Coordinates of C-alpha atoms and ligand atoms in Angstrom, one line a residue:
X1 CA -51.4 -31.3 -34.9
X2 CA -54.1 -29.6 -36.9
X3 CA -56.8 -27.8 -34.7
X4 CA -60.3 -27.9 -35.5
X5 CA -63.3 -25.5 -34.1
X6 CA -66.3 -27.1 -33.8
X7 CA -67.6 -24.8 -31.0
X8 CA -69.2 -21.9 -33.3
X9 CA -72.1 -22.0 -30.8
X10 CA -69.9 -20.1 -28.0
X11 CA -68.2 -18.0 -30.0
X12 CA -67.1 -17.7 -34.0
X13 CA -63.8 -16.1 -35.0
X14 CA -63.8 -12.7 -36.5
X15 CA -64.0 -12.6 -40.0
X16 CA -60.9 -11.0 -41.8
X17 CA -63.1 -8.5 -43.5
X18 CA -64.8 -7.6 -40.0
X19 CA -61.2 -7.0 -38.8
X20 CA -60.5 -4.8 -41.6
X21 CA -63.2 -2.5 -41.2
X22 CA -62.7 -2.3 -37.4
X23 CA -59.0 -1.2 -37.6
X24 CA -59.1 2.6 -38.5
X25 CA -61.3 2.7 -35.7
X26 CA -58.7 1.5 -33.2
X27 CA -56.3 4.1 -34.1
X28 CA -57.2 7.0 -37.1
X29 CA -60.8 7.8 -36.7
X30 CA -61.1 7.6 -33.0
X31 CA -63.7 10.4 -32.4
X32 CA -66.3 10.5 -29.8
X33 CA -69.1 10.3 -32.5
X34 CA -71.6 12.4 -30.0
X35 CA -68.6 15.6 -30.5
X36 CA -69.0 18.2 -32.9
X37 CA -65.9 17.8 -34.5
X38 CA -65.2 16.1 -37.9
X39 CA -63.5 13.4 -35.8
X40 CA -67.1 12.7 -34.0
X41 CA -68.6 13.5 -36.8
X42 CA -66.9 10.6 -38.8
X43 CA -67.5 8.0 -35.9
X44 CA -71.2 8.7 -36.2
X45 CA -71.8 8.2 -39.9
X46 CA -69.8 5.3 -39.3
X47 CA -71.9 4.1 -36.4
X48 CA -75.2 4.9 -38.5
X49 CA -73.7 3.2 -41.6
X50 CA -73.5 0.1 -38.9
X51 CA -76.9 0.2 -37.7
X52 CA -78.9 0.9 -41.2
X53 CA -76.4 -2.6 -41.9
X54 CA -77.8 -4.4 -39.1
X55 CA -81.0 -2.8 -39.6
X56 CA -81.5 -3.9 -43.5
X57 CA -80.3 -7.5 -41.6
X58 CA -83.9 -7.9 -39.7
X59 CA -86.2 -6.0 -41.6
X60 CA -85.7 -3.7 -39.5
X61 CA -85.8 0.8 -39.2
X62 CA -82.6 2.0 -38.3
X63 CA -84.2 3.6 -35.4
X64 CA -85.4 0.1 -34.3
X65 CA -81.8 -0.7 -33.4
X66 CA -80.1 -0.4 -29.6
X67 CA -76.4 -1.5 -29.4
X68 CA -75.8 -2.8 -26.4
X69 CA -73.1 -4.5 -25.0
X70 CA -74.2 -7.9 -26.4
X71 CA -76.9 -11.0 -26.3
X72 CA -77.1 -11.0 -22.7
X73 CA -77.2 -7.1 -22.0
X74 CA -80.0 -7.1 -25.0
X75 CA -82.0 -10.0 -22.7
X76 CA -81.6 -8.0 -19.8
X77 CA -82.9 -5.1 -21.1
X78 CA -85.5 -6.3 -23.1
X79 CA -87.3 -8.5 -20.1
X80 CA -86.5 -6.2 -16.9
X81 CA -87.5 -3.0 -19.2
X82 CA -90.6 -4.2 -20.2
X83 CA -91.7 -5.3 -16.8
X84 CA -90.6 -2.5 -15.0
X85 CA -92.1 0.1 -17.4
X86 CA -95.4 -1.8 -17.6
X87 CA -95.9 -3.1 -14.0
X88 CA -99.4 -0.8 -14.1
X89 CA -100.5 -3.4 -16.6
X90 CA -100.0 -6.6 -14.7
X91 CA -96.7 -8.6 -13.4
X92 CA -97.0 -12.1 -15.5
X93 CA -94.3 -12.9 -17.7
X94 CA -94.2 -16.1 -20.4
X95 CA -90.8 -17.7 -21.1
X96 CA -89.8 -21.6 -21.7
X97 CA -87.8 -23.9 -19.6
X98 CA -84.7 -23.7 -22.0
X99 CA -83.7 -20.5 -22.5
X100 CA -80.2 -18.8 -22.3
X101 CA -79.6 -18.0 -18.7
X102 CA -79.5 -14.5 -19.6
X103 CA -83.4 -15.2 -20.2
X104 CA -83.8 -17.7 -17.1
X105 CA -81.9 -15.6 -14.7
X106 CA -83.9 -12.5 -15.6
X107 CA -87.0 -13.8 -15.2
X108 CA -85.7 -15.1 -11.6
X109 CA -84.8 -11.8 -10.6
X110 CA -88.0 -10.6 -11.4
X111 CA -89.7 -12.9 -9.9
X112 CA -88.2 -12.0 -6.6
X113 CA -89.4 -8.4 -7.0
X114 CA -92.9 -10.1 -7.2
X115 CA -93.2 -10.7 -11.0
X116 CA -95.2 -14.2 -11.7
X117 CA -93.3 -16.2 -14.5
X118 CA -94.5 -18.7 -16.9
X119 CA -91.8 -21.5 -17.7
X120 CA -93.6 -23.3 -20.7
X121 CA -92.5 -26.8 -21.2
X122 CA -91.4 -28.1 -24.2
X123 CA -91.9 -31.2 -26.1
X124 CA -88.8 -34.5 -26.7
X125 CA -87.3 -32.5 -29.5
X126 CA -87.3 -28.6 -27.4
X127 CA -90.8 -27.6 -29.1
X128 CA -93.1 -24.9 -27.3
X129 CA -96.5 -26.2 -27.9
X130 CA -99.0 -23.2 -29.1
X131 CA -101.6 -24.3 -26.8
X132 CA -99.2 -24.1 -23.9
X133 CA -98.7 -20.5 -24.9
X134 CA -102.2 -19.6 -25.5
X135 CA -103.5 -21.2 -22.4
X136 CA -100.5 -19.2 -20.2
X137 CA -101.7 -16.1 -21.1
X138 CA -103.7 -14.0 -18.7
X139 CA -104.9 -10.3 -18.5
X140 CA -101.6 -9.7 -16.3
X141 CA -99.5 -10.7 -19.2
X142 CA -96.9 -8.3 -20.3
X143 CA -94.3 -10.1 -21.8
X144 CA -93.6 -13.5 -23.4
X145 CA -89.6 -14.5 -24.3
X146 CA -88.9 -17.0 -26.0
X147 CA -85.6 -18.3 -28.0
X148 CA -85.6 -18.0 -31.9
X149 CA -83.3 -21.6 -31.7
X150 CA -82.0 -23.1 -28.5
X151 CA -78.1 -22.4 -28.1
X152 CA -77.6 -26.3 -26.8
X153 CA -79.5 -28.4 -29.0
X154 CA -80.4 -26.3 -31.7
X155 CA -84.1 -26.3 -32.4
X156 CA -86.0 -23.8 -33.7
X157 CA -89.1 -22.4 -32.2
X158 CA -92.5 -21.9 -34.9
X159 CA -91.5 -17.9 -33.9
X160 CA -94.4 -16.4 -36.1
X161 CA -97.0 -18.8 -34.7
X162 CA -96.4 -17.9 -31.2
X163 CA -96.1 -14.3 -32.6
X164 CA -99.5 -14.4 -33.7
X165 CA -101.1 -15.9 -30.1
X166 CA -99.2 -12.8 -29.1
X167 CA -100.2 -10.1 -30.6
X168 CA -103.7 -11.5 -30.7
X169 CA -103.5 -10.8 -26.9
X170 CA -102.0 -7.7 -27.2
X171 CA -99.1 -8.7 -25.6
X172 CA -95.1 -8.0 -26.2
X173 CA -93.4 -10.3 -27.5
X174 CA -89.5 -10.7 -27.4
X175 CA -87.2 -13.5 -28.8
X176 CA -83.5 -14.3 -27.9
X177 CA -82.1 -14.7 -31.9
X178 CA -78.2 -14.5 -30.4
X179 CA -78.3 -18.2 -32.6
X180 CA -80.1 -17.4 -35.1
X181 CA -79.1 -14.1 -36.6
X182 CA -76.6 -14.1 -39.7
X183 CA -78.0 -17.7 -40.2
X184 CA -81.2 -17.9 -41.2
X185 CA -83.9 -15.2 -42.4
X186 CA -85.2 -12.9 -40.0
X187 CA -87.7 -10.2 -41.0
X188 CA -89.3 -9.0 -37.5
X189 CA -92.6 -8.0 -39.0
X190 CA -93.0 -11.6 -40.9
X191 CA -92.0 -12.9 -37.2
X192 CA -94.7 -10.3 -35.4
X193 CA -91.8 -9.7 -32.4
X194 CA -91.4 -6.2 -30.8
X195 CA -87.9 -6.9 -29.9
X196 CA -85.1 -9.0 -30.5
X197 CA -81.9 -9.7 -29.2
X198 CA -78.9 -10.8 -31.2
X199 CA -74.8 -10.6 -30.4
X200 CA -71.8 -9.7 -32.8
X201 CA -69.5 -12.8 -31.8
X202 CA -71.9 -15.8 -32.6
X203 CA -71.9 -14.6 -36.5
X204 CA -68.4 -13.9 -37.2
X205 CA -68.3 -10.4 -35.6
X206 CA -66.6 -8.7 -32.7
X207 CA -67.3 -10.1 -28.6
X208 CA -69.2 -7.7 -26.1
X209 CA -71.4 -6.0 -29.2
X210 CA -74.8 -6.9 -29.5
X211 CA -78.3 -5.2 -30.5
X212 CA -81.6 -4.7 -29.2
X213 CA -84.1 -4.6 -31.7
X214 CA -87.0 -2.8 -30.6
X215 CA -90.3 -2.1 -32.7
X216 CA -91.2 1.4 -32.4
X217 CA -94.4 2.5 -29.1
X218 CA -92.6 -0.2 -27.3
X219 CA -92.8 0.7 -23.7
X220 CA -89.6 0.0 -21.9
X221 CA -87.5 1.2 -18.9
X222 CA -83.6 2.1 -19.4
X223 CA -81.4 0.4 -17.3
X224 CA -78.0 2.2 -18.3
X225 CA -78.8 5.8 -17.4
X226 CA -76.3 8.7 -18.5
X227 CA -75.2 10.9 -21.1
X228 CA -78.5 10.1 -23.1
X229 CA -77.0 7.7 -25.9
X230 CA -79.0 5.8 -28.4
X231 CA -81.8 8.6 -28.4
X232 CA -81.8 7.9 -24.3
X233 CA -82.2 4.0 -24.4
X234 CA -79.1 3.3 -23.8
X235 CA -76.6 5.6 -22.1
X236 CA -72.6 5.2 -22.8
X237 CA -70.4 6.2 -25.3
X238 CA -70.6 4.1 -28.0
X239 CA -68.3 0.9 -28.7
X240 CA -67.2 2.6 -32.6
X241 CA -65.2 0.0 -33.2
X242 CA -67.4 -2.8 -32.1
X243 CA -70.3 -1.7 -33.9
X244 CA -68.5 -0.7 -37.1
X245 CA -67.9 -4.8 -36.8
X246 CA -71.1 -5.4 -36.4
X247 CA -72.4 -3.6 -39.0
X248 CA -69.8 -5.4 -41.1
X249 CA -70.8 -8.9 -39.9
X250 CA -74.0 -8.1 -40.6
X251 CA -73.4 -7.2 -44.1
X252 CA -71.3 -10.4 -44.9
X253 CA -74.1 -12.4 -42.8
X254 CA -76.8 -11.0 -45.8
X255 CA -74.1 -12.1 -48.6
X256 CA -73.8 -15.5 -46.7
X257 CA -77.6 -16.2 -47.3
X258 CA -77.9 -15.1 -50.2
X259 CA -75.2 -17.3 -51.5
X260 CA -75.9 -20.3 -49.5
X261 CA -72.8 -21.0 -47.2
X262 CA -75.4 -21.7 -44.8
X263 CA -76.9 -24.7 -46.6
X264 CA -73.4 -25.9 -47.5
X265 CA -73.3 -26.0 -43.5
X266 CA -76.5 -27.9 -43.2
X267 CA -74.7 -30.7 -45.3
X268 CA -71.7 -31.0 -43.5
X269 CA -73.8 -31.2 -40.1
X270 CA -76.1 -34.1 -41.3
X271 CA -73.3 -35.6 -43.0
X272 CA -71.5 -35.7 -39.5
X273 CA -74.9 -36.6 -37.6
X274 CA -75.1 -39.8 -40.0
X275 CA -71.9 -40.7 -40.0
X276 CA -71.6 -40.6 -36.2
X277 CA -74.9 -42.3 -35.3
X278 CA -74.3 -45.1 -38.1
X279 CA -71.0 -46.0 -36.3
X280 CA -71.4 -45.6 -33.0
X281 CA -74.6 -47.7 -31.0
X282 CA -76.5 -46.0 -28.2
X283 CA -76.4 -42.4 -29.0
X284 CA -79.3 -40.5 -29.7
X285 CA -79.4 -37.0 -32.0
X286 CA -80.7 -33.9 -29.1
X287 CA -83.3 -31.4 -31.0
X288 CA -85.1 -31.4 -33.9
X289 CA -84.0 -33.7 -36.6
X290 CA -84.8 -30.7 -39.2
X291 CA -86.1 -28.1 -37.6
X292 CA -82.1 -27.1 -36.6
X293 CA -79.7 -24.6 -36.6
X294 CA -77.5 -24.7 -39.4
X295 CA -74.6 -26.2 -37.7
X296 CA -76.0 -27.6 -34.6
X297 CA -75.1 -31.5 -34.0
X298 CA -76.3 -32.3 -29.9
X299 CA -75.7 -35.9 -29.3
X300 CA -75.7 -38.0 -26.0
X301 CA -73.6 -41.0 -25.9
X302 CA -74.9 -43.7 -23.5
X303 CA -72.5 -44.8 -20.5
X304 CA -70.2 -41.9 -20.7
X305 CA -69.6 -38.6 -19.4
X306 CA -69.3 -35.3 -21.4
X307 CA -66.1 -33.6 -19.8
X308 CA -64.4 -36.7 -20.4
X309 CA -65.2 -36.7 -24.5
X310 CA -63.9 -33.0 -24.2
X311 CA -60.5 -33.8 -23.6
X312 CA -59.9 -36.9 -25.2
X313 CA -61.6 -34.9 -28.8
X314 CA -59.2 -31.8 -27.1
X315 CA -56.3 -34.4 -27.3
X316 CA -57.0 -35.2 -31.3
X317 CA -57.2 -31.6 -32.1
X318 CA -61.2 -31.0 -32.0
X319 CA -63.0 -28.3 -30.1
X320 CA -66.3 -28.9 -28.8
X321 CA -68.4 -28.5 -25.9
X322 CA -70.6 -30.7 -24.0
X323 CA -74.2 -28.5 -23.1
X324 CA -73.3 -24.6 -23.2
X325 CA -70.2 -22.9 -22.5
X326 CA -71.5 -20.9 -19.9
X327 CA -72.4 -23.5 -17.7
X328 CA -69.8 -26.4 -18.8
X329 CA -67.3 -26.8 -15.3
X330 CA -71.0 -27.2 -13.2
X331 CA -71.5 -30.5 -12.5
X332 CA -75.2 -30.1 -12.7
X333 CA -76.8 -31.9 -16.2
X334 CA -78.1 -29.2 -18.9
X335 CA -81.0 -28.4 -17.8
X336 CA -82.3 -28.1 -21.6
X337 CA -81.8 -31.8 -21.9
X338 CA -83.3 -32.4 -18.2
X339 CA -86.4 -30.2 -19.6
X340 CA -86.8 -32.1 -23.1
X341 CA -87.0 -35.2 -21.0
X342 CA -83.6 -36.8 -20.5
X343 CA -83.0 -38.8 -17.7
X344 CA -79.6 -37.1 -15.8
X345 CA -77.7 -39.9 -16.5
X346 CA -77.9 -39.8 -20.2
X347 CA -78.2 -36.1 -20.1
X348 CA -74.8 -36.2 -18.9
X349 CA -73.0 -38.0 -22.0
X350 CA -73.6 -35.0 -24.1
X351 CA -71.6 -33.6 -26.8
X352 CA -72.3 -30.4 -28.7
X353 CA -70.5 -30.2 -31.9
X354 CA -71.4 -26.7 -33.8
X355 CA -69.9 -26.5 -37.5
X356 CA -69.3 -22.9 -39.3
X357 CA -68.9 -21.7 -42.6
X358 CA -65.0 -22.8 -42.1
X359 CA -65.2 -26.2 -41.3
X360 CA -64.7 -28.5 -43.9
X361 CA -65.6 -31.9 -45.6
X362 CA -62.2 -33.4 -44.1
X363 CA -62.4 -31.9 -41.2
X364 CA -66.0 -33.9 -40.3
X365 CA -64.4 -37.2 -41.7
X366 CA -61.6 -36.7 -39.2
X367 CA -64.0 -36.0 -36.3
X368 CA -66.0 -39.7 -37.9
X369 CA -63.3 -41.1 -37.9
X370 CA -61.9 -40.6 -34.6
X371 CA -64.9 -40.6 -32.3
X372 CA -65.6 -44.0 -32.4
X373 CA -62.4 -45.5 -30.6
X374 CA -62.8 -42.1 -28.2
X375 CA -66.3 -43.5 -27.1
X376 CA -65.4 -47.2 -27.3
X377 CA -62.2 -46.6 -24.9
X378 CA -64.3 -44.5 -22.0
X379 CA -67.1 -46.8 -22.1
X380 CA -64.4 -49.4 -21.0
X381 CA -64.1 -47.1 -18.5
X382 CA -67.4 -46.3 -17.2
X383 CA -68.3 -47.2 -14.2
X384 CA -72.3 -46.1 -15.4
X385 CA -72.2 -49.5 -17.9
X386 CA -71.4 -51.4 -15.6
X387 CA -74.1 -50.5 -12.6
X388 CA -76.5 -50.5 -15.5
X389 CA -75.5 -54.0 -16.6
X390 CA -75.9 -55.1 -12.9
X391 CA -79.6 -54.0 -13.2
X392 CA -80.4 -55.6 -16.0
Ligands
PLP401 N1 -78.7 -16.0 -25.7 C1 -78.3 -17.1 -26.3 C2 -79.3 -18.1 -26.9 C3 -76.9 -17.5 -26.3 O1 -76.5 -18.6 -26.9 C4 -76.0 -16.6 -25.7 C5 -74.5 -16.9 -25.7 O2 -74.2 -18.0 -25.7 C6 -76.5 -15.4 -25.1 C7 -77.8 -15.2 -25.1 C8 -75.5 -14.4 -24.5 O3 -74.9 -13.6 -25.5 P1 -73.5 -12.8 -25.2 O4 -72.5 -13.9 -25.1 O5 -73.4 -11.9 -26.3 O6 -73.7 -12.1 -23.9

């Protein structure tokens, strides 16, 4: 049976080309690149080759660039630096009700070191509402978080608007772009954000890499002491090979754009949004029906459970996920649907399907094609139609 990823959201596969330039790194040129030696000496132009990469990605300065051990180390270090190296200032943080639980469970550790957090709401299709923002703010302000595009159902956040309420304030501003990055435009000074977090494996590069963008005068607190890597921001011998990936990523992610695999990928998702909600009755599109990641298709399908449309799409060869990986295998509904105003019930039939620049035209007919007797047979099953048909 032919396999087909539609799961990019969790995790893309390594591009061959990313693979390629990661190799010598592995086993010829393995210096230390902080040793004096040529060996070191060759890692380190090969980690700074990698970071003006990256770099030239964001509209970034090289020097603007952290690698860290990916999106959730980046989130970590962003939100508990900034607090704990501006604590003088005040103890109020601004974040939203859906972000990555990198994000959420940040903020909650802070909070029970006495931080005060801000969990904006957010409107039926995962919108933050400027006025929200510019009512939270308070002289205690230090930070506001918020996602570039949600991981489950893909929206995108009006970044530069909320960036300007920011800065108005004179307030740092971070964004989560782990989604985003390699797939749309992002120039950090259009967006008016002092740092950014992004992570190699979500745009075709290596797992466990990821970079901290952060704008030069930030104020922030290290939270990996040590040897004094990354100019003493971030302390540990450097991942070579994983950032030479990155770096390469990066560089294909700029070629991607330019060329317009991206939009390609915006055709195949609507094509399989349409083709799905034309065939199938009760299911409603999750997110923002423009305003979307590339490849994001969120759907829930009334009267059935998501686990269960897992394995029976596992069964006919498609990979998808139902909310995020991280939390799929807890019983407990998304709480990004619960926060865009789902009922649990519903928020429970949800099926992510996230396309990437592999999938192709046949590939979304198949998954058309199959998904309606999928849905038709557990609905026959569902006990939920039933008690619902009861109360009507
Ligand atoms: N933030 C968002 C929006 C994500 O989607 C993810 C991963 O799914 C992360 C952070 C965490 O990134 P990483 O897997 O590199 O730790």
């Amino acid at each position: 049976m032919k396999r087909i990823y539609m799961d990019h959201a969790a995790t893309t596969s390594m591009d061959v080309e990313v693979v390629k330039a990661m190799e010598p790194y592995f086993t010829l040129k393995y210096g230390n690149p902080n040793s004096i030696h040529s060996f070191g000496q060759e890692a380190r132009e090969a980690v700074e080759e990698a970071r003006g990469k990256i770099a030239y990605l964001i509209c970034a300065n090289p020097a603007e660039i952290i690698f860290t051990a990916g999106g959730t180390e980046a989130d970590n270090y962003a939100i508990k630096g900034i607090a704990w190296a501006n604590q003088k200032k005040g103890n109020h943080i601004i974040t939203s009700k859906i972000e990555h639980h990198a994000v959420l469970h940040s903020c909650q550790f802070l909070e029970k070191q006495g931080f005060k957090v801000t969990y904006l709401p957010v409107d039926k299709y995962g919108l933050i509402d400027l006025e929200d923002v510019k009512k939270a703010i308070t002289d205690k302000t230090i930070l506001v978080t918020i996602m570039h595009a949600n991981n489950e159902i893909g929206t995108i956040e009006p970044i530069k608007e909320i960036g300007k309420v920011v800065k108005d304030a004179g307030v740092y501003f971070h964004i989560d772009s782990v989604q985003t990055t390699g797939h749309i435009p992002i120039d950090v000074n259009d967006l008016g954000v002092d740092m950014l977090s992004m992570s190699g494996h979500k745009f075709y590069g290596p797992n466990g890499v990821g970079v901290l963008y952060l704008r030069k005068e930030t104020k922030i607190i290290n939270l990996i002491d040590g040897g004094a890597q990354e100019k003493n921001r971030r302390s540990g011998t450097e991942n070579v090979a994983g950032i030479v990936g990155l770096g390469k990523a990066a560089e294909l992610a700029e070629k991607r754009l330019a060329e317009g695999t991206e939009d390609r990928v915006v055709k195949l998702r609507d094509k399989l949004i349409k083709g799905i909600t034309d065939k199938i009755e009760n299911v409603r599109l999750n997110g923002h029906p423009t305003n979307r990641l590339p490849g994001n298709a969120n759907l829930c399908f009334e009267f059935i459970e998501g686990e269960s449309m897992l394995l029976s799409l596992d069964m006919e060869g498609v990979a998808a996920s139902s909310g995020s990986a991280c939390t799929s295998g807890s019983l407990k509904a998304s709480h990004v649907l619960l926060a865009i105003g789902l009922p649990p019930e519903i928020a429970h039939g949800s099926l992510r399907l996230t396309l990437g620049k592999d999938n192709t035209e046949e590939e979304i007919d198949y998954v058309i094609d199959i998904l309606p007797g999928i849905i038709e047979k557990l609905r026959a099953l569902s006990p939920f139609k039933r008690n619902w048909e009861g109360l009507k």
